[in-house]
Short mmCIF file of C-alpha atoms in Angstrom, two decimals:
data_model
loop_
_atom_site.label_atom_id
_atom_site.label_comp_id
_atom_site.label_asym_id
_atom_site.label_seq_id
_atom_site.Cartn_x
_atom_site.Cartn_y
_atom_site.Cartn_z
CA ASP A 25 190.13 163.94 149.21
CA GLY A 26 193.73 163.07 148.38
CA GLY A 27 194.81 163.33 144.81
CA ILE A 28 196.78 165.08 142.12
CA THR A 29 195.77 168.41 140.67
CA GLN A 30 197.04 169.49 137.30
CA SER A 31 196.45 172.97 135.96
CA PRO A 32 195.48 174.39 133.65
CA LYS A 33 193.34 171.84 131.87
CA TYR A 34 193.94 173.51 128.51
CA LEU A 35 196.91 175.66 127.59
CA PHE A 36 197.78 177.47 124.40
CA ARG A 37 201.33 178.46 123.61
CA LYS A 38 202.68 180.73 120.95
CA GLU A 39 205.77 179.76 119.01
CA GLY A 40 208.91 180.62 120.99
CA GLN A 41 207.19 180.87 124.37
CA ASN A 42 207.99 178.95 127.50
CA VAL A 43 205.01 177.67 129.46
CA THR A 44 204.76 175.99 132.84
CA LEU A 45 202.36 173.19 133.72
CA SER A 46 201.44 172.79 137.34
CA CYS A 47 201.23 169.51 139.26
CA GLU A 48 200.36 169.39 142.95
CA GLN A 49 199.70 166.34 145.11
CA ASN A 50 198.41 165.97 148.66
CA LEU A 51 199.06 162.25 148.94
CA ASN A 52 202.40 162.65 150.71
CA HIS A 53 204.03 160.62 147.94
CA ASP A 54 207.79 160.78 147.56
CA ALA A 55 207.98 160.21 143.81
CA MET A 56 206.45 162.27 141.02
CA TYR A 57 206.51 161.85 137.27
CA TRP A 58 205.70 163.66 134.04
CA TYR A 59 204.54 161.79 130.97
CA ARG A 60 203.59 162.94 127.53
CA GLN A 61 200.73 161.20 125.72
CA ASP A 62 200.40 161.33 121.94
CA PRO A 63 197.89 159.30 119.88
CA GLY A 64 199.30 155.87 119.11
CA GLN A 65 202.45 156.53 121.17
CA GLY A 66 201.28 155.60 124.63
CA LEU A 67 202.82 157.44 127.56
CA ARG A 68 206.44 158.50 127.33
CA LEU A 69 208.43 159.58 130.37
CA ILE A 70 209.74 163.15 130.38
CA TYR A 71 211.16 163.60 133.88
CA TYR A 72 210.77 162.03 137.27
CA SER A 73 211.70 162.85 140.84
CA GLN A 74 212.06 160.33 143.63
CA ILE A 75 212.82 162.86 146.33
CA VAL A 76 212.73 166.60 146.92
CA ASN A 77 215.51 168.57 145.23
CA ASP A 78 216.39 165.69 142.94
CA PHE A 79 215.10 164.66 139.52
CA GLN A 80 216.15 162.55 136.57
CA LYS A 81 215.61 162.76 132.84
CA GLY A 82 213.28 160.34 131.19
CA ASP A 83 213.22 159.16 127.61
CA ILE A 84 212.16 162.46 126.02
CA ALA A 85 213.54 165.19 128.29
CA GLU A 86 214.87 167.46 125.53
CA GLY A 87 213.07 170.78 125.49
CA TYR A 88 211.60 170.36 128.97
CA SER A 89 212.70 171.35 132.46
CA VAL A 90 211.41 170.62 135.97
CA SER A 91 211.98 171.54 139.58
CA ARG A 92 211.15 169.78 142.84
CA GLU A 93 211.52 172.31 145.63
CA LYS A 94 208.61 170.95 147.64
CA LYS A 95 207.35 167.42 148.11
CA GLU A 96 203.87 168.43 146.96
CA SER A 97 204.83 170.18 143.73
CA PHE A 98 206.52 169.15 140.50
CA PRO A 99 206.03 171.80 137.79
CA LEU A 100 207.01 171.12 134.19
CA THR A 101 208.25 173.88 131.89
CA VAL A 102 207.92 173.36 128.17
CA THR A 103 210.62 175.52 126.64
CA SER A 104 210.91 177.00 123.19
CA ALA A 105 213.49 174.30 122.45
CA GLN A 106 210.72 171.68 122.38
CA LYS A 107 209.94 171.53 118.68
CA ASN A 108 206.68 169.63 118.87
CA PRO A 109 205.05 170.48 122.18
CA THR A 110 201.41 169.93 121.23
CA ALA A 111 200.37 166.94 123.34
CA PHE A 112 198.51 165.76 126.42
CA TYR A 113 200.69 165.94 129.55
CA LEU A 114 200.07 163.70 132.53
CA CYS A 115 201.52 164.02 136.00
CA ALA A 116 201.61 161.10 138.43
CA SER A 117 202.86 160.28 141.88
CA SER A 118 203.71 157.13 143.80
CA GLN A 119 204.87 156.20 147.26
CA SER A 120 206.25 152.80 146.48
CA ASN A 121 206.60 150.62 143.45
CA TYR A 122 202.99 149.65 143.57
CA GLY A 123 201.40 151.84 140.98
CA TYR A 124 200.67 155.45 140.34
CA THR A 125 197.98 158.00 140.96
CA PHE A 126 197.45 160.14 137.89
CA GLY A 127 196.25 163.68 137.48
CA SER A 128 193.59 164.64 134.95
CA GLY A 129 196.12 166.06 132.51
CA THR A 130 196.89 169.29 130.66
CA ARG A 131 196.32 169.57 126.94
CA LEU A 132 198.90 171.90 125.42
CA THR A 133 198.41 173.33 121.96
CA VAL A 134 200.81 175.50 120.01
CA VAL A 135 199.08 178.29 118.14
CA ALA B 22 216.12 149.06 129.07
CA GLN B 23 212.59 147.96 129.65
CA SER B 24 210.03 147.97 126.86
CA VAL B 25 206.40 146.97 126.50
CA SER B 26 204.65 145.78 123.36
CA GLN B 27 200.92 145.83 122.91
CA HIS B 28 200.08 143.94 119.79
CA ASN B 29 196.68 145.32 118.97
CA HIS B 30 196.30 148.98 118.15
CA HIS B 31 192.51 148.95 117.81
CA VAL B 32 190.10 146.17 118.70
CA ILE B 33 186.40 146.24 117.81
CA LEU B 34 184.07 143.82 119.57
CA SER B 35 180.37 143.30 119.88
CA GLU B 36 178.79 143.39 123.30
CA ALA B 37 179.07 140.06 125.15
CA ALA B 38 182.13 139.01 123.14
CA SER B 39 185.21 137.86 125.00
CA LEU B 40 188.26 140.07 125.16
CA GLU B 41 191.95 139.33 125.23
CA LEU B 42 194.52 142.11 124.83
CA GLY B 43 198.12 141.10 124.40
CA CYS B 44 201.05 142.56 126.33
CA ASN B 45 204.67 141.46 126.21
CA TYR B 46 207.53 143.09 128.03
CA SER B 47 211.27 143.08 127.77
CA TYR B 48 213.29 143.21 130.98
CA GLY B 49 215.98 141.03 132.45
CA GLY B 50 214.94 141.14 136.08
CA THR B 51 211.88 140.75 138.27
CA VAL B 52 209.06 143.09 137.38
CA ASN B 53 205.78 144.54 138.54
CA LEU B 54 203.06 144.54 135.88
CA PHE B 55 200.05 146.78 135.49
CA TRP B 56 197.06 147.39 133.28
CA TYR B 57 195.58 150.88 133.20
CA VAL B 58 192.42 152.05 131.48
CA GLN B 59 191.56 155.48 130.14
CA TYR B 60 187.86 156.04 129.49
CA PRO B 61 187.04 158.89 127.10
CA GLY B 62 187.72 162.19 128.84
CA GLN B 63 188.77 160.60 132.12
CA HIS B 64 191.87 159.95 134.23
CA LEU B 65 194.03 156.91 133.78
CA GLN B 66 192.76 154.32 136.25
CA LEU B 67 194.40 151.19 137.54
CA LEU B 68 192.61 148.03 136.41
CA LEU B 69 194.87 145.49 138.05
CA LYS B 70 198.45 144.82 139.05
CA TYR B 71 200.80 141.91 139.59
CA PHE B 72 203.75 141.90 141.99
CA SER B 73 204.21 138.28 142.99
CA GLY B 74 202.30 135.14 143.91
CA ASP B 75 199.33 133.81 141.96
CA PRO B 76 199.99 134.66 138.31
CA LEU B 77 196.26 135.04 137.64
CA VAL B 78 195.26 138.48 138.86
CA LYS B 79 191.72 139.75 139.15
CA GLY B 80 190.95 143.42 138.86
CA ILE B 81 188.03 145.77 138.80
CA LYS B 82 185.01 145.53 136.49
CA GLY B 83 185.48 141.80 135.78
CA PHE B 84 188.92 142.10 134.21
CA GLU B 85 191.71 139.63 134.86
CA ALA B 86 195.25 139.13 133.61
CA GLU B 87 197.65 136.24 133.59
CA PHE B 88 201.38 136.59 134.05
CA ILE B 89 203.28 133.97 132.06
CA LYS B 90 206.91 134.42 133.01
CA SER B 91 208.29 132.11 130.32
CA LYS B 92 206.57 134.17 127.65
CA PHE B 93 207.20 137.58 129.25
CA SER B 94 203.49 138.17 128.82
CA PHE B 95 200.70 139.75 130.84
CA ASN B 96 197.55 139.51 128.74
CA LEU B 97 194.33 141.17 129.82
CA ARG B 98 191.05 139.25 129.57
CA LYS B 99 187.36 139.74 130.14
CA PRO B 100 184.80 137.02 129.39
CA SER B 101 182.01 139.33 128.24
CA VAL B 102 182.53 142.99 127.31
CA GLN B 103 180.01 145.76 127.67
CA TRP B 104 179.59 148.98 125.74
CA SER B 105 180.94 150.81 128.82
CA ASP B 106 184.30 149.03 128.39
CA THR B 107 185.02 151.23 125.37
CA ALA B 108 188.31 152.87 126.33
CA GLU B 109 192.05 152.80 125.77
CA TYR B 110 194.01 150.17 127.67
CA PHE B 111 197.67 150.47 128.61
CA CYS B 112 200.02 147.79 129.83
CA ALA B 113 202.94 148.97 131.98
CA VAL B 114 205.94 147.51 133.76
CA ASN B 115 208.56 148.59 136.24
CA ALA B 116 211.38 146.94 138.10
CA TYR B 117 210.31 144.98 141.17
CA SER B 118 212.39 146.97 143.64
CA GLY B 119 213.07 150.67 143.92
CA ASN B 120 210.61 153.41 143.10
CA THR B 121 211.29 153.18 139.40
CA PRO B 122 209.27 154.79 136.62
CA LEU B 123 206.61 152.83 134.80
CA VAL B 124 207.27 152.01 131.16
CA PHE B 125 204.06 151.95 129.15
CA GLY B 126 203.01 150.23 125.98
CA LYS B 127 201.49 152.25 123.17
CA GLY B 128 197.98 151.31 124.17
CA THR B 129 195.08 149.40 122.64
CA ARG B 130 191.89 151.19 121.79
CA LEU B 131 188.84 149.03 122.45
CA SER B 132 185.55 149.87 120.79
CA VAL B 133 182.52 147.87 121.90
CA ILE B 134 179.52 148.05 119.62
CA ALA B 135 175.95 147.13 120.44
#
């Protein structure tokens, strides 16, 4: 079945650590996105990529980094510069402007 | 920049009551409009979408939405809710052309009680 796989489902980070969230899709979609979901805040865009080897900052990119070396993969690194990283992170992909396919998310907690 | 406002943070309804969730957007050009639903512990799922044509859009599970261009609104409706409709609902918008990111509202939590 085609879809988006996010891993891990739960992730714990110590203060000062960088962690990387994985997002893989087998839908052959050109565009991929990372959103952060906090209670009462909806989904806020972190980074997006419309084509391999290119990506753009979203509304809350500070403290995050991404890469897009392959069409299928769009990993997100939460760096130590992100002061409030505890959140639910959602990855999505799309081929056109007609809506997204979402992954099941990664819940990141700082311990 | 685009923005989306969802007026109700939390709505509580009894089963069989009618539902209307408000959504207004801010954008100067032509838009695509979406409603997504997130059931407890599940993926975000697409309920319905509007690109062009008939402004009354029907989606899955008996939901519908009406695009009123003059009001920049895209309200979600269902004539009779069920307990299984308990979820969080998100309105989203993007520009009509180009593979542009979706901008989401803050969501409305719907609780349906028996």
